[in-house]
CSV table of C-alpha atoms in Angstrom, one decimal:
chain,number,residue,atom,x,y,z
A,190,ASP,CA,178.6,100.0,81.9
A,191,SER,CA,178.8,103.7,82.4
A,192,GLY,CA,182.4,104.0,81.4
A,193,VAL,CA,183.4,105.3,84.9
A,194,THR,CA,185.7,103.1,86.8
A,195,GLN,CA,186.4,103.1,90.6
A,196,THR,CA,188.9,101.2,92.6
A,197,PRO,CA,188.9,99.4,94.9
A,198,LYS,CA,185.5,97.9,95.0
A,199,HIS,CA,185.7,97.1,98.7
A,200,LEU,CA,187.9,98.5,101.4
A,201,ILE,CA,188.0,97.5,105.0
A,202,THR,CA,190.1,99.4,107.4
A,203,ALA,CA,190.3,100.5,111.1
A,204,THR,CA,189.4,103.7,112.8
A,205,GLY,CA,192.0,106.4,112.6
A,206,GLN,CA,193.4,105.1,109.3
A,207,ARG,CA,193.7,106.9,106.0
A,208,VAL,CA,192.5,105.6,102.6
A,209,THR,CA,192.5,106.7,99.0
A,210,LEU,CA,189.7,106.0,96.6
A,211,ARG,CA,190.4,106.3,92.9
A,212,CYS,CA,188.1,107.2,90.0
A,213,SER,CA,188.7,107.3,86.2
A,214,PRO,CA,186.0,109.3,84.4
A,215,ARG,CA,184.6,108.5,81.0
A,216,SER,CA,186.9,109.3,78.2
A,217,GLY,CA,186.8,113.0,77.5
A,218,ASP,CA,184.7,114.0,80.5
A,219,LEU,CA,186.3,117.0,82.3
A,220,SER,CA,184.1,117.0,85.4
A,221,VAL,CA,184.3,114.5,88.2
A,222,TYR,CA,182.0,114.5,91.2
A,223,TRP,CA,182.2,112.5,94.4
A,224,TYR,CA,179.1,111.4,96.4
A,225,GLN,CA,178.7,109.5,99.6
A,226,GLN,CA,175.8,107.1,100.3
A,227,SER,CA,175.1,106.0,103.8
A,228,LEU,CA,172.0,104.5,105.4
A,229,ASP,CA,171.2,107.5,107.6
A,230,GLN,CA,172.2,110.3,105.2
A,231,GLY,CA,171.3,109.0,101.8
A,232,LEU,CA,173.2,110.1,98.7
A,233,GLN,CA,175.1,113.3,99.4
A,234,PHE,CA,177.3,115.4,97.1
A,235,LEU,CA,180.8,115.9,98.4
A,236,ILE,CA,182.9,117.7,95.9
A,237,GLN,CA,183.3,118.5,92.2
A,238,TYR,CA,186.4,119.0,90.1
A,239,TYR,CA,186.5,120.4,86.6
A,240,ASN,CA,189.6,120.0,84.5
A,241,GLY,CA,191.9,119.8,87.5
A,242,GLU,CA,190.3,122.7,89.5
A,243,GLU,CA,187.8,122.4,92.4
A,244,ARG,CA,184.5,123.7,91.2
A,245,ALA,CA,182.0,123.1,94.0
A,246,LYS,CA,182.0,121.7,97.5
A,247,GLY,CA,179.1,120.0,99.3
A,248,ASN,CA,179.0,118.3,102.7
A,249,ILE,CA,182.6,117.2,102.7
A,250,LEU,CA,184.3,116.9,106.0
A,251,GLU,CA,187.7,118.6,106.7
A,252,ARG,CA,189.2,115.2,107.1
A,253,PHE,CA,188.4,114.4,103.5
A,254,SER,CA,190.1,115.9,100.5
A,255,ALA,CA,190.1,115.3,96.8
A,256,GLN,CA,192.1,116.2,93.7
A,257,GLN,CA,191.9,115.7,90.0
A,258,PHE,CA,195.1,115.0,88.1
A,259,PRO,CA,196.2,116.1,84.6
A,260,ASP,CA,195.0,112.8,83.1
A,261,LEU,CA,191.6,113.7,84.6
A,262,HIS,CA,191.4,110.8,87.1
A,263,SER,CA,190.5,111.8,90.6
A,264,GLU,CA,191.3,110.6,94.1
A,265,LEU,CA,189.3,111.0,97.2
A,266,ASN,CA,191.4,110.9,100.4
A,267,LEU,CA,189.7,110.1,103.7
A,268,SER,CA,191.8,110.4,106.9
A,269,SER,CA,191.3,109.9,110.6
A,270,LEU,CA,188.6,107.5,109.7
A,271,GLU,CA,185.6,107.1,112.0
A,272,LEU,CA,183.0,104.4,112.2
A,273,GLY,CA,180.4,106.8,110.7
A,274,ASP,CA,182.5,107.1,107.5
A,275,SER,CA,181.5,103.6,106.5
A,276,ALA,CA,179.5,104.1,103.3
A,277,LEU,CA,179.4,103.7,99.6
A,278,TYR,CA,181.4,106.3,97.8
A,279,PHE,CA,180.4,107.0,94.2
A,280,CYS,CA,182.3,108.9,91.6
A,281,ALA,CA,180.5,110.4,88.6
A,282,SER,CA,181.6,112.2,85.5
A,283,SER,CA,180.0,114.5,82.9
A,284,GLY,CA,181.0,116.3,79.8
A,285,GLU,CA,180.3,120.0,80.5
A,286,GLY,CA,181.6,122.1,77.7
A,287,LEU,CA,184.3,124.7,78.1
A,288,ALA,CA,181.7,127.3,79.1
A,289,GLY,CA,181.2,125.6,82.4
A,290,GLY,CA,178.4,123.7,84.1
A,291,ARG,CA,175.3,123.4,82.1
A,292,GLY,CA,172.6,122.1,84.3
A,293,TYR,CA,171.1,119.6,82.0
A,294,ASN,CA,174.1,117.4,81.4
A,295,GLU,CA,173.7,113.9,82.7
A,296,GLN,CA,176.2,112.5,85.1
A,297,PHE,CA,177.5,109.0,84.6
A,298,PHE,CA,178.1,107.1,87.9
A,299,GLY,CA,180.7,104.5,88.6
A,300,PRO,CA,180.0,101.3,90.5
A,301,GLY,CA,181.2,102.7,93.8
A,302,THR,CA,183.6,101.8,96.5
A,303,ARG,CA,182.2,100.3,99.7
A,304,LEU,CA,184.2,101.5,102.7
A,305,THR,CA,183.9,99.7,106.0
A,306,VAL,CA,185.6,101.2,109.0
A,307,LEU,CA,185.9,98.8,111.9
B,264,ASP,CA,168.3,123.8,95.9
B,265,ALA,CA,164.5,123.6,95.6
B,266,LYS,CA,163.0,120.6,97.3
B,267,THR,CA,161.1,117.7,95.7
B,268,THR,CA,158.6,115.4,97.3
B,269,GLN,CA,158.0,111.8,96.2
B,270,PRO,CA,156.1,108.9,97.7
B,271,ASN,CA,158.4,106.5,99.6
B,272,SER,CA,157.3,103.5,97.7
B,273,MET,CA,155.2,102.2,94.9
B,274,GLU,CA,154.2,98.9,93.5
B,275,SER,CA,153.5,97.8,89.9
B,276,ASN,CA,152.9,94.6,88.0
B,277,GLU,CA,155.2,93.5,85.2
B,278,GLU,CA,154.2,94.8,81.7
B,279,GLU,CA,151.9,97.4,83.1
B,280,PRO,CA,152.5,101.2,83.0
B,281,VAL,CA,153.9,102.9,86.0
B,282,HIS,CA,153.4,106.6,86.9
B,283,LEU,CA,155.9,108.0,89.4
B,284,PRO,CA,154.9,111.4,90.8
B,285,CYS,CA,157.0,114.2,92.0
B,286,ASN,CA,156.0,117.5,93.6
B,287,HIS,CA,158.3,120.5,93.3
B,288,SER,CA,156.2,123.5,94.2
B,289,THR,CA,159.2,125.8,94.8
B,290,ILE,CA,160.8,125.2,91.4
B,291,SER,CA,162.4,128.2,89.8
B,292,GLY,CA,162.2,129.2,86.1
B,293,THR,CA,165.8,127.9,85.5
B,294,ASP,CA,165.5,124.6,87.2
B,295,TYR,CA,165.6,121.5,85.0
B,296,ILE,CA,163.7,118.4,86.2
B,297,HIS,CA,165.9,115.3,86.2
B,298,TRP,CA,165.1,111.7,87.0
B,299,TYR,CA,167.8,109.2,88.0
B,300,ARG,CA,167.3,105.7,89.2
B,301,GLN,CA,169.5,103.4,91.3
B,302,LEU,CA,169.2,99.7,90.7
B,303,PRO,CA,170.2,97.4,93.6
B,304,SER,CA,174.0,97.4,94.3
B,305,GLN,CA,174.7,99.9,91.5
B,306,GLY,CA,175.4,103.6,91.1
B,307,PRO,CA,172.6,105.9,90.0
B,308,GLU,CA,171.8,106.2,86.3
B,309,TYR,CA,170.3,109.0,84.3
B,310,VAL,CA,166.7,108.3,83.1
B,311,ILE,CA,165.4,111.6,81.6
B,312,HIS,CA,165.2,115.3,82.1
B,313,GLY,CA,163.0,118.2,81.0
B,314,LEU,CA,162.4,121.9,81.4
B,315,THR,CA,158.8,122.7,80.3
B,316,SER,CA,157.6,120.4,77.6
B,317,ASN,CA,156.9,116.7,77.9
B,318,VAL,CA,159.9,114.5,76.9
B,319,ASN,CA,160.2,111.0,75.6
B,320,ASN,CA,163.3,108.7,75.4
B,321,ARG,CA,163.9,105.0,75.0
B,322,MET,CA,163.7,104.5,78.8
B,323,ALA,CA,160.7,106.6,79.8
B,324,SER,CA,158.5,109.6,79.4
B,325,LEU,CA,158.4,112.7,81.5
B,326,ALA,CA,155.1,114.6,81.8
B,327,ILE,CA,155.5,118.1,83.3
B,328,ALA,CA,152.6,120.1,84.6
B,329,GLU,CA,151.8,123.4,83.0
B,330,ASP,CA,152.7,125.3,86.1
B,331,ARG,CA,155.8,123.1,86.5
B,332,LYS,CA,155.0,122.4,90.2
B,333,SER,CA,154.8,118.7,89.6
B,334,SER,CA,156.0,116.1,87.1
B,335,THR,CA,155.4,112.4,86.5
B,336,LEU,CA,157.9,109.8,85.2
B,337,ILE,CA,156.1,107.2,83.1
B,338,LEU,CA,157.5,103.8,82.5
B,339,HIS,CA,155.3,102.4,79.7
B,340,ARG,CA,155.7,98.7,80.4
B,341,ALA,CA,157.4,97.9,83.7
B,342,THR,CA,159.9,95.0,83.7
B,343,LEU,CA,161.5,93.3,86.7
B,344,ARG,CA,164.7,95.1,85.8
B,345,ASP,CA,162.9,98.5,86.5
B,346,ALA,CA,162.7,97.7,90.2
B,347,ALA,CA,164.9,100.5,91.7
B,348,VAL,CA,164.8,103.7,93.7
B,349,TYR,CA,163.8,106.6,91.5
B,350,TYR,CA,165.0,110.1,92.3
B,351,CYS,CA,163.4,113.3,91.1
B,352,ILE,CA,165.9,116.1,91.2
B,353,LEU,CA,165.9,119.8,90.3
B,354,ARG,CA,169.0,121.1,88.8
B,355,ARG,CA,169.9,124.8,88.2
B,356,THR,CA,171.3,125.6,84.8
B,357,SER,CA,174.3,127.2,86.3
B,358,GLY,CA,175.1,124.4,88.8
B,359,SER,CA,176.1,120.8,88.3
B,360,ARG,CA,175.6,119.0,91.5
B,361,LEU,CA,172.8,116.5,92.0
B,362,THR,CA,170.9,116.9,95.2
B,363,PHE,CA,169.2,113.5,96.0
B,364,GLY,CA,166.2,113.2,98.2
B,365,GLU,CA,164.9,109.9,99.5
B,366,GLY,CA,163.3,108.8,96.2
B,367,THR,CA,160.6,106.3,95.5
B,368,GLN,CA,161.3,102.6,95.9
B,369,LEU,CA,159.6,100.9,92.9
B,370,THR,CA,158.7,97.2,93.3
B,371,VAL,CA,157.7,95.3,90.2
B,372,ASN,CA,155.7,92.2,90.7
B,373,PRO,CA,156.0,89.3,88.2
């Protein structure tokens, strides 16, 4: 158990809909990362938040957005869903210090949310 | 991010050592070498990381070539539970994202 929790475990929805995925990081971790894993694209970094602020953006579509709340949990919002958005979405957390991202800190991954768009 | 190259798949027998190679010829001086693995139906998990010297932990050993252009993850005695996709990742000291390649699918035979 990594200490990172994600809800829901599974989500089935229709094209055009909007969903929210939730992540609770390990206690005390300030950084939250979102990754998408699909069969054709592999594991891809989407976005990172650090203590409530966006720190880095990867291959995140404009239809997707995220935020990190004062209690450090994070939500990933996916809208106008398409069939190709079907994937596993992982959240990870790490405990970078106040000085910012130190490249060798390990990331702890949650169990993922499997999104199926029909 | 600098690129890594790994074999698509490898096979091992239970209780034998496994050497998983990774090439990273364009590595920069500030890149750390990280290894993560993903067990079936689970999120990735950290295995080990290093910069220049060889590293050991309870899970594995990491052997880094002197020129740092390649590295090898060593599982000393493979178990069935070690069957997973192993990812070799370069990570800048100033950045925090993980850039996953295709990894090596390790099969462990009983």
